[in-house]
mmCIF file of C-alpha atoms in Angstrom:
data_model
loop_
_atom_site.group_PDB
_atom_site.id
_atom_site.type_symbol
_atom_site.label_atom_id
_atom_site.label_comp_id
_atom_site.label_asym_id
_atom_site.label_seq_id
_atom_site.Cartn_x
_atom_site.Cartn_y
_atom_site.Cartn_z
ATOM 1 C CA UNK L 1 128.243 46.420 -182.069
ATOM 2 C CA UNK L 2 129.017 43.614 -184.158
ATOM 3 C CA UNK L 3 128.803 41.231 -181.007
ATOM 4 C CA UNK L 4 125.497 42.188 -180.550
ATOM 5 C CA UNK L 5 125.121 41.222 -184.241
ATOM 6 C CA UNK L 6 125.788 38.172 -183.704
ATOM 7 C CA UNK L 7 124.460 37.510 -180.715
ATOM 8 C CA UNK L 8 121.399 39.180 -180.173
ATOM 9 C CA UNK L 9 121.042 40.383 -176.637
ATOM 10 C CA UNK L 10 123.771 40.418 -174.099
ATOM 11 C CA UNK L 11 123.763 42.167 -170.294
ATOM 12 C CA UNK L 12 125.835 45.134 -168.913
ATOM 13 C CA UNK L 13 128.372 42.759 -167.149
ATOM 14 C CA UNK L 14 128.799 40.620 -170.242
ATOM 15 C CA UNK L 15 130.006 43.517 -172.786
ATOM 16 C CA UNK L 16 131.794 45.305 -169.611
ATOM 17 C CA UNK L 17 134.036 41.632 -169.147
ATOM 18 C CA UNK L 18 134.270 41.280 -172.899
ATOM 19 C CA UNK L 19 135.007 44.911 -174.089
ATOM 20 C CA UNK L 20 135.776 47.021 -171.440
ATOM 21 C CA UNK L 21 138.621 47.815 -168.727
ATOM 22 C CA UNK L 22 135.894 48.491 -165.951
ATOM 23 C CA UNK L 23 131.878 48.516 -165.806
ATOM 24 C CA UNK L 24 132.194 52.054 -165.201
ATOM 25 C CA UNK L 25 133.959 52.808 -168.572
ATOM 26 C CA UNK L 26 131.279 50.156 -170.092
ATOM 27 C CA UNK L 27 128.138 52.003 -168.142
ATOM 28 C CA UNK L 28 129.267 54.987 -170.040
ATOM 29 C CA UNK L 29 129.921 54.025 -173.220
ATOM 30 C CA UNK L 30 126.867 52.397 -173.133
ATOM 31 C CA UNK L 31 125.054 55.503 -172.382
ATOM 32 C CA UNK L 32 126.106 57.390 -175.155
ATOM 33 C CA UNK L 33 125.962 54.562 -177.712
ATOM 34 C CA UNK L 34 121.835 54.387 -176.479
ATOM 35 C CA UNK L 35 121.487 58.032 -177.071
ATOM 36 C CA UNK L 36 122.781 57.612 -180.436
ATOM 37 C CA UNK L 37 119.903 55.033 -181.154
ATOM 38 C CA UNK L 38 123.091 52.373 -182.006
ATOM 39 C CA UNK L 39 121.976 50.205 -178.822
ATOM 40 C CA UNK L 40 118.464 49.697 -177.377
ATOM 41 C CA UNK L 41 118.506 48.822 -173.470
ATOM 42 C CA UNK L 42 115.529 47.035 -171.844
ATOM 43 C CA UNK L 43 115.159 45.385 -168.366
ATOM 44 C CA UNK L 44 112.684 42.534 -166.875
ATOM 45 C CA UNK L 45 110.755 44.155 -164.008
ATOM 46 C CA UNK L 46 110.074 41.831 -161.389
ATOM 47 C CA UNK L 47 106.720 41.124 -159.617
ATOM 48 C CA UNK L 48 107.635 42.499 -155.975
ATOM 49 C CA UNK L 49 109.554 45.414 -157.685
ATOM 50 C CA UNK L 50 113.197 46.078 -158.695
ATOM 51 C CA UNK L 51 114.876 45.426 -162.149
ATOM 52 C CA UNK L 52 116.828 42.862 -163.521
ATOM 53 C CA UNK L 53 120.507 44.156 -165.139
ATOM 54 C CA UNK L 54 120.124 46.058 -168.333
ATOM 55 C CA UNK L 55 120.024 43.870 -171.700
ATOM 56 C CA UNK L 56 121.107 45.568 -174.438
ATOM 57 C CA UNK L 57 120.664 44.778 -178.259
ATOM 58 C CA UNK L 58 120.959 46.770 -181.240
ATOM 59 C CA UNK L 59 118.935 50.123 -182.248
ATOM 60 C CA UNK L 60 117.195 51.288 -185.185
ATOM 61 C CA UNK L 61 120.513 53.430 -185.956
ATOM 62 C CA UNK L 62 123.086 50.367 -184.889
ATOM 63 C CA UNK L 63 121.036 47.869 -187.307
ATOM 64 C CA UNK L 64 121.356 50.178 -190.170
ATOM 65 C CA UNK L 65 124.514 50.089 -189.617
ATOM 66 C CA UNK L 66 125.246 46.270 -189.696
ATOM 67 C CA UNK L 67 122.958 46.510 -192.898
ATOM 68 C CA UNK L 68 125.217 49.046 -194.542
ATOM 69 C CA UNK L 69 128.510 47.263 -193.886
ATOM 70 C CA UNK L 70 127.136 43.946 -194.799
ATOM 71 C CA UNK L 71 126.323 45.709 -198.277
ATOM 72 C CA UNK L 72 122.510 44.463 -197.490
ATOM 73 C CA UNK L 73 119.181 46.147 -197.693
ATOM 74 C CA UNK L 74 118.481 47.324 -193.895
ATOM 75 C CA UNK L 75 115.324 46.810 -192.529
ATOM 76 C CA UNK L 76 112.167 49.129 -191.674
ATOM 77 C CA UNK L 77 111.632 51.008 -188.650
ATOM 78 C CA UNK L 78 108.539 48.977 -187.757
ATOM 79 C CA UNK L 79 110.076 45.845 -188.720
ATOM 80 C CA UNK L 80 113.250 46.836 -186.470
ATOM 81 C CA UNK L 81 110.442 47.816 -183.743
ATOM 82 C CA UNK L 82 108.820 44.549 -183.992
ATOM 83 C CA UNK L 83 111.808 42.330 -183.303
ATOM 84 C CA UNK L 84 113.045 44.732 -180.153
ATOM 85 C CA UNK L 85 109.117 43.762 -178.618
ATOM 86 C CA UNK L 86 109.735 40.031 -179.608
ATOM 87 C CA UNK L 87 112.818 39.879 -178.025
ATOM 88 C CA UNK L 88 111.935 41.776 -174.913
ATOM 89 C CA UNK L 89 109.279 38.762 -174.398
ATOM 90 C CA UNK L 90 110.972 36.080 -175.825
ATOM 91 C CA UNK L 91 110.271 32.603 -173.904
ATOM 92 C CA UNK L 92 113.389 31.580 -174.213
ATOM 93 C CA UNK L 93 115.800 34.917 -172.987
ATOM 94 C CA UNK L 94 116.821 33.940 -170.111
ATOM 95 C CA UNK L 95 118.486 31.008 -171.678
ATOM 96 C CA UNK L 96 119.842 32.565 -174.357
ATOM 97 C CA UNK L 97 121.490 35.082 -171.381
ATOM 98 C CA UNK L 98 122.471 32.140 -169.857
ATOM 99 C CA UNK L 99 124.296 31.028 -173.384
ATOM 100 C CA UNK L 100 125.860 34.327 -174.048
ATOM 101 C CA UNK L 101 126.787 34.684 -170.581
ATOM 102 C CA UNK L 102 128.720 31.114 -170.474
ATOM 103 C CA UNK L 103 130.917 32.345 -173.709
ATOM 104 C CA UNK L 104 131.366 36.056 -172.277
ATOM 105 C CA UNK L 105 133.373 33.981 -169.047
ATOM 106 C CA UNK L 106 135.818 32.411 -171.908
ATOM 107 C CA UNK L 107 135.441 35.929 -173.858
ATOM 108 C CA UNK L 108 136.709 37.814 -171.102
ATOM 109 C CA UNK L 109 140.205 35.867 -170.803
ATOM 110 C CA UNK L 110 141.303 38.083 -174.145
ATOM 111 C CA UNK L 111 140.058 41.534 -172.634
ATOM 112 C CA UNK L 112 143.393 43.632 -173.074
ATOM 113 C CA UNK L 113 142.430 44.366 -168.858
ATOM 114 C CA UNK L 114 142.672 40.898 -167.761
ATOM 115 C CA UNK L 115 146.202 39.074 -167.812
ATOM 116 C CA UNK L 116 145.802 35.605 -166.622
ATOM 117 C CA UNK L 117 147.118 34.012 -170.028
ATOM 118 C CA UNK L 118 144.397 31.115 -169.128
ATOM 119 C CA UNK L 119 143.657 30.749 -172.848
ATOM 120 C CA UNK L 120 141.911 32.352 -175.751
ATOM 121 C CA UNK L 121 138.407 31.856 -177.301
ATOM 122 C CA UNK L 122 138.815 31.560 -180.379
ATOM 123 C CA UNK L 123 135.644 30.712 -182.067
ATOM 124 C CA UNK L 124 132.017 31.678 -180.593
ATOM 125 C CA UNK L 125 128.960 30.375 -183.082
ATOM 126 C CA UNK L 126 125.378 31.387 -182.111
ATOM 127 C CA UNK L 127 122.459 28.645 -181.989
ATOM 128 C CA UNK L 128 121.477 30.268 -185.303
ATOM 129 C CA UNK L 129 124.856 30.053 -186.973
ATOM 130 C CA UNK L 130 125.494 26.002 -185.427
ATOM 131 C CA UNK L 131 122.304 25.077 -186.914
ATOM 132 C CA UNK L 132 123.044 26.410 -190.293
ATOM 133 C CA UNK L 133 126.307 24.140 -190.483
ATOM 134 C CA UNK L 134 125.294 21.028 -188.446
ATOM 135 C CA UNK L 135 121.235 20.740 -188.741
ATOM 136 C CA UNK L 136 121.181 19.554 -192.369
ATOM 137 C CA UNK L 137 124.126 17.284 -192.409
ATOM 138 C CA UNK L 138 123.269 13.537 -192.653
ATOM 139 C CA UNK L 139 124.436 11.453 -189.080
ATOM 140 C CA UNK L 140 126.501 8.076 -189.343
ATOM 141 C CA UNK L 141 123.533 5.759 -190.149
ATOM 142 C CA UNK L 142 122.177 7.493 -193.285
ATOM 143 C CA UNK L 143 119.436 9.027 -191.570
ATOM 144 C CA UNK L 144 119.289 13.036 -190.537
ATOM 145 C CA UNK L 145 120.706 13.517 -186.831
ATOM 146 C CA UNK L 146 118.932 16.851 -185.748
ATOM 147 C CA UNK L 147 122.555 18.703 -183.895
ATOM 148 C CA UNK L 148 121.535 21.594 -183.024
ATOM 149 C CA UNK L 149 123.700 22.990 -179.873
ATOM 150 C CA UNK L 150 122.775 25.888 -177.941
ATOM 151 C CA UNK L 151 126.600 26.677 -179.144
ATOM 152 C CA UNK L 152 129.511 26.303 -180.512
ATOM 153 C CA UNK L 153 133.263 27.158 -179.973
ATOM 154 C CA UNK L 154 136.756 26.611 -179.691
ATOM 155 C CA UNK L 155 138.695 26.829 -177.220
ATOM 156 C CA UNK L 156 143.199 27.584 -177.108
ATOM 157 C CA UNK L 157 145.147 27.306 -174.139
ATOM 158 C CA UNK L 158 148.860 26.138 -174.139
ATOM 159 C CA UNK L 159 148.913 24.619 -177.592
ATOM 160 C CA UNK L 160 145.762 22.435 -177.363
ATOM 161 C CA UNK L 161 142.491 23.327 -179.275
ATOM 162 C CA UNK L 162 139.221 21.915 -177.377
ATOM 163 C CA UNK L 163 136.672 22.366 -179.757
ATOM 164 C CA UNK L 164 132.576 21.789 -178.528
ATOM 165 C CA UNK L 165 129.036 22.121 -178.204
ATOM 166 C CA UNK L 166 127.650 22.979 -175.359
ATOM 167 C CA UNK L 167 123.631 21.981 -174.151
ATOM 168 C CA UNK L 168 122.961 24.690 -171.817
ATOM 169 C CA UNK L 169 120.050 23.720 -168.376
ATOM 170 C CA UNK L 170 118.220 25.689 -167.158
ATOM 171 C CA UNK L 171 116.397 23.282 -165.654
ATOM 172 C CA UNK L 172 113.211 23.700 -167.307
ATOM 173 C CA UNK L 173 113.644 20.086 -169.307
ATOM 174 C CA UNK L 174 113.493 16.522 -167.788
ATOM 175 C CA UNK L 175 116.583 15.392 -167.381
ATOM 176 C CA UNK L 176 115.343 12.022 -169.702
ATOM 177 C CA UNK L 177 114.696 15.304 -172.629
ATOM 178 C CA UNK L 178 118.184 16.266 -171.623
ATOM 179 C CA UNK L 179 119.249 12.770 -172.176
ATOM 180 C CA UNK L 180 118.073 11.959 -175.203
ATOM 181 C CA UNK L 181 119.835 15.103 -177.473
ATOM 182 C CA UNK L 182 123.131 12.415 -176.785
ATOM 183 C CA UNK L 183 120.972 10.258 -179.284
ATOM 184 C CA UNK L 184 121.422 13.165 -182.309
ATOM 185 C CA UNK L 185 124.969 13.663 -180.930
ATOM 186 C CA UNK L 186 125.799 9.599 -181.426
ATOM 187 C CA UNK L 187 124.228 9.472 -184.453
ATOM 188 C CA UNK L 188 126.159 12.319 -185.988
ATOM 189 C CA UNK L 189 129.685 13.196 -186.165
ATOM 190 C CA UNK L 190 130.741 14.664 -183.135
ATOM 191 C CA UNK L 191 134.225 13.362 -182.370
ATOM 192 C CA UNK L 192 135.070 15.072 -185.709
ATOM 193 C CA UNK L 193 134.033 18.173 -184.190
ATOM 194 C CA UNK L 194 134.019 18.442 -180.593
ATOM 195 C CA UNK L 195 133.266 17.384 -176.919
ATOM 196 C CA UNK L 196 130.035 17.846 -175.675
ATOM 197 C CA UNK L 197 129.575 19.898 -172.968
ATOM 198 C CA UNK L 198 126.849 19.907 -170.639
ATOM 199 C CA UNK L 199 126.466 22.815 -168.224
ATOM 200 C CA UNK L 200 123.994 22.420 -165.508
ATOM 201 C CA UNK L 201 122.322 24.909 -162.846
ATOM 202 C CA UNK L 202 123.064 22.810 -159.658
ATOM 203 C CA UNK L 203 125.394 20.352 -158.545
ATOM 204 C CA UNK L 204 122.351 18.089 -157.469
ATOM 205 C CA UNK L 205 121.038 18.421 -160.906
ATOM 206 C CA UNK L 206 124.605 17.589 -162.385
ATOM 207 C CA UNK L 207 124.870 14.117 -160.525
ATOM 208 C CA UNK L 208 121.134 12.715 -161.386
ATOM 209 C CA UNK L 209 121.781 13.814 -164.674
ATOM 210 C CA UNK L 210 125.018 12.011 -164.703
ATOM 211 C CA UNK L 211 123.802 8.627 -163.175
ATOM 212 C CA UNK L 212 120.588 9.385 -165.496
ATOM 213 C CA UNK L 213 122.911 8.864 -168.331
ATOM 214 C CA UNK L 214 124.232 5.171 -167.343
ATOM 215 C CA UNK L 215 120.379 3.901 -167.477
ATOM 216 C CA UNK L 216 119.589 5.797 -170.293
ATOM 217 C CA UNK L 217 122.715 4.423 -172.637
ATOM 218 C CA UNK L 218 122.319 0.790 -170.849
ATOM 219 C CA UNK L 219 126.266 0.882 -170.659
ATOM 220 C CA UNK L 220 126.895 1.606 -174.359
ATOM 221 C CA UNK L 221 129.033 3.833 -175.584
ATOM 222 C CA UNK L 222 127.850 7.079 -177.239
ATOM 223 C CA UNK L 223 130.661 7.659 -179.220
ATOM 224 C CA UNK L 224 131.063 11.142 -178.265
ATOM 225 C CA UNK L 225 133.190 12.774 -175.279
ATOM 226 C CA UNK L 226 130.978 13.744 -172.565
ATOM 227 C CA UNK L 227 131.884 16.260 -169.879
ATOM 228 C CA UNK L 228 129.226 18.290 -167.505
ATOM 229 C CA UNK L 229 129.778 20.742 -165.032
ATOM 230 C CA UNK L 230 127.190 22.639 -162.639
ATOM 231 C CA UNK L 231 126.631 26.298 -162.533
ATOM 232 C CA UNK L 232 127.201 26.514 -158.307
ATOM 233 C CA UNK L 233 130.498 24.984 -158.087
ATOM 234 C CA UNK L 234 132.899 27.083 -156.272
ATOM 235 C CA UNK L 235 134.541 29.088 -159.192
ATOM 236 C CA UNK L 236 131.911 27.546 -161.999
ATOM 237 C CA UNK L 237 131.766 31.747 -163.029
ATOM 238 C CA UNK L 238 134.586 30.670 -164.953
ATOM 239 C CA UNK L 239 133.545 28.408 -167.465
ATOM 240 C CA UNK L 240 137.518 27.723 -168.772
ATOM 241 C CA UNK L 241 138.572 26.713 -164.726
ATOM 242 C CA UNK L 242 138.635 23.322 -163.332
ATOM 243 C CA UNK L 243 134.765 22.419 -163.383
ATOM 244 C CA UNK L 244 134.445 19.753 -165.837
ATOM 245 C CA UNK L 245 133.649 16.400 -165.288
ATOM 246 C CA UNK L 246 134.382 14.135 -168.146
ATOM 247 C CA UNK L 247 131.276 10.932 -168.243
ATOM 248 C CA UNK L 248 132.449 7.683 -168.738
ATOM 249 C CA UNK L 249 129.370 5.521 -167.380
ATOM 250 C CA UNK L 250 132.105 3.920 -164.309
ATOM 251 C CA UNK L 251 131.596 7.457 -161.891
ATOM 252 C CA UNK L 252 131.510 6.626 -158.618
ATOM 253 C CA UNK L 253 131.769 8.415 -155.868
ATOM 254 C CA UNK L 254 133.865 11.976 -156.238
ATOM 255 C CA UNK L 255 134.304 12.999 -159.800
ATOM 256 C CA UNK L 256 137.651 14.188 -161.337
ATOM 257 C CA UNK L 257 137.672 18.059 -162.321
ATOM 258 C CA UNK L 258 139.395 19.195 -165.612
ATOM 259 C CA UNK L 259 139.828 22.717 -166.609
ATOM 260 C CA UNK L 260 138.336 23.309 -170.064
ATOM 261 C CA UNK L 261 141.815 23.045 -171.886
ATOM 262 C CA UNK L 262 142.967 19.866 -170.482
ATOM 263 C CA UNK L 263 139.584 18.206 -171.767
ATOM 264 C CA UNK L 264 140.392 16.125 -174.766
ATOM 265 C CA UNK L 265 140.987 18.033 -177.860
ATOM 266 C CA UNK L 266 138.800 17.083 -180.805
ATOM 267 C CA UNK L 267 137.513 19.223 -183.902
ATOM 268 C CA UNK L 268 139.792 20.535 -186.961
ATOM 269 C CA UNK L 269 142.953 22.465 -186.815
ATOM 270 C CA UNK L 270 141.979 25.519 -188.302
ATOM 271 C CA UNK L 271 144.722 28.263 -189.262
ATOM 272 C CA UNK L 272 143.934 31.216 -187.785
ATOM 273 C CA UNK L 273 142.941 34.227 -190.086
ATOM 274 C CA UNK L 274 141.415 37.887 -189.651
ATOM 275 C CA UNK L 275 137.515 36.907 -188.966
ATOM 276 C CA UNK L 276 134.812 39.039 -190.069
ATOM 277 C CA UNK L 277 132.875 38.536 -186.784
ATOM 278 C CA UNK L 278 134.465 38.249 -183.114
ATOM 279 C CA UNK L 279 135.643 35.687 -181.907
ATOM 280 C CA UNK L 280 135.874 34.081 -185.664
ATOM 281 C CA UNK L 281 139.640 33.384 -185.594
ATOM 282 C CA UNK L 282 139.550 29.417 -185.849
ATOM 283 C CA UNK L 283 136.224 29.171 -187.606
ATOM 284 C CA UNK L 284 135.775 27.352 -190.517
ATOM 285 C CA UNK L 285 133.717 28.152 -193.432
ATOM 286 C CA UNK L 286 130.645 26.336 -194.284
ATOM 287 C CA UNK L 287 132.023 24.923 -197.897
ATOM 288 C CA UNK L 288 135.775 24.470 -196.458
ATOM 289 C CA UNK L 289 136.996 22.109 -198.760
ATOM 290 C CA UNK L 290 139.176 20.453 -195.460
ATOM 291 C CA UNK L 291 136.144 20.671 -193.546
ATOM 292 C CA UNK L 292 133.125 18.673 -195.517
ATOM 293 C CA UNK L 293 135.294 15.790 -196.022
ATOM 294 C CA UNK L 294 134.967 15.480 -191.890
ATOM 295 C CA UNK L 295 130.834 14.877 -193.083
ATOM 296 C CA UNK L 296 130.691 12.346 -195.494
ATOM 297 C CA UNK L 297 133.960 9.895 -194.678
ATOM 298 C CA UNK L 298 133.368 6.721 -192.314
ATOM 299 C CA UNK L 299 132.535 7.151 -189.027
ATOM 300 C CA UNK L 300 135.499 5.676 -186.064
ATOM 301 C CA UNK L 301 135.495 2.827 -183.982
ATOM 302 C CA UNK L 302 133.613 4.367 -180.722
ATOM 303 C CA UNK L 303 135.728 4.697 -177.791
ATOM 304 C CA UNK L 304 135.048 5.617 -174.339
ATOM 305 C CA UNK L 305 135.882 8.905 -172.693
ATOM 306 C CA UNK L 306 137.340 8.771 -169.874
ATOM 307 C CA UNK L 307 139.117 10.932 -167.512
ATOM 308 C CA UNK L 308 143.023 9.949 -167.595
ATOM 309 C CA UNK L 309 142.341 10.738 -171.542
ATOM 310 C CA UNK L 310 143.914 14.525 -169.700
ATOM 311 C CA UNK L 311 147.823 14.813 -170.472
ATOM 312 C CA UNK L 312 150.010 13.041 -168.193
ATOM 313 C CA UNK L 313 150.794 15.304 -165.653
ATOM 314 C CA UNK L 314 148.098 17.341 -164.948
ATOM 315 C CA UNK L 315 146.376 17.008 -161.565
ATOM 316 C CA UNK L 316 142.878 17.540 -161.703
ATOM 317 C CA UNK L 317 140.583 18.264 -158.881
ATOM 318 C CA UNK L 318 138.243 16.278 -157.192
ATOM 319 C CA UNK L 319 135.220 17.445 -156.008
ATOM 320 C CA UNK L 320 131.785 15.424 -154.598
#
């Protein structure tokens, strides 16, 4: 319940690899929470018939809920009623799916059911709740640098902590519109932060982008770590496995693939502490007094990302 609090909407698959042991268990539990009136389920019918998976979100009874143990005033059944129909329509739900769905893959390495030991997300941040911390914040050159990331997280995985943002395609933006959010991420201050992450739907889309990105920086350097991946690699259903690509305008030819933990870490070390929300362990408060300083103090010397930044040792794969 408080997932969907967080984050909205999410599908049948994502809480059953997040929450439960099987989608079975999750199909039922689902079914009785909906009965209850804690969940609301709705589905996108298609033109030549059939259904899309169920989305769920929270009910009248489930927001009430939230309201109560949040100590806040809860809100009106036609208000409640009003943003169910919203979201049901929204423009944008397929991306946020598509958003939710990406952190659900890195979600579902802690499900008590799965045992790999890959690694641990430990921090998961909504658009909503990146904006609130990054929009405002002043970039390196005085003026405001507009960050706002379709998310935010942090990553664990054999000692290392990869934080980032990730800018989620759905291919619905030029890839020159795509570009240009680098130009908010160079002017604020990333490295302090995180990687950016660029997930694409298609491999073909992944490598214009990519050589899009050496005309459109004219061989500068951003000043931010750059990695991109596409969305029909072989195992890309696995957002934390080896399908990133750091960007270091000198790709030619095959690119090197990194797993998500061996990109380079950047961000804060957070200690970890009992989180209100999931997925909250290594967040940071808004007003952390360790944290703001990371705002305000003099930018570094850029440097250039590139892919032997992994640790010694680690082969990566290659891939076209």
């Amino acid at each position: 319940m408080w997932l969907l609090a967080e984050h909205q909407v999410l599908t049948t698959g994502q809480i059953a690899s997040v929450e439960f042991s099987s989608r079975r268990r999750a199909l039922d539990r689902l079914a009785r929470l909906r009965s209850l009136g804690v969940l609301f389920a709705f589905r996108d019918s298609y033109m030549f018939g059939g259904t899309s998976e169920a989305r769920y979100t929270l009910g009248y009874s489930g927001a009430r809920l939230i309201a109560a143990a949040r100590a806040v005033t809860p809100p009106t059944a036609k208000a409640h009623m009003q943003r169910l129909e919203r979201l049901a329509f929204l423009p944008t739900l397929t991306h946020q799916l598509g958003v939710n769905g990406f952190f659900c893959g890195l979600a579902a390495h802690s499900n008590p059911a799965r045992t790999d030991g890959a690694g641990k997300l430990t921090q998961w941040w909504p658009e909503r709740r990146s904006a609130e911390f990054f929009w405002t914040n002043h970039g390196t050159d005085g003026s405001e640098a507009r960050v706002r990331p379709d998310g935010y997280g942090c990553w664990e995985s054999g000692g290392r902590a990869v934080r980032f943002f990730l800018e989620y395609d759905t291919g619905t933006e030029s890839l020159r519109v795509l570009a240009r959010k680098i130009t908010a991420y160079s002017a604020f201050y990333t490295d302090r932060f995180g990687v950016l992450l660029f997930s694409l739907h298609s491999a073909r889309r992944e490598q214009a982008f990519r050589a899009g990105l050496v005309k459109f920086l004219g061989g500068h350097d951003p000043g931010v770590v750059i990695a991109t991946t596409a969305r029909d690699l072989p195992g890309a259903d696995d957002p934390a496995g080896d399908v990133w690509a750091l960007w270091s305008g000198r790709d030619h030819g095959p690119v090197t693939r990194l797993t998500l933990a061996n990109l380079p870490e950047r961000g804060p070390r957070v200690r970890h502490h009992a989180p209100e929300l999931p997925y909250g362990e290594a967040a940071f408060q808004p007003g952390d007094k360790a944290i703001m300083p990371l705002l305000s103090a003099s930018p570094p010397p850029p440097r250039e990302p590139a892919w032997w930044d992994s640790p010694s040792g680690h082969t990566p794969r290659r891939s076209a």
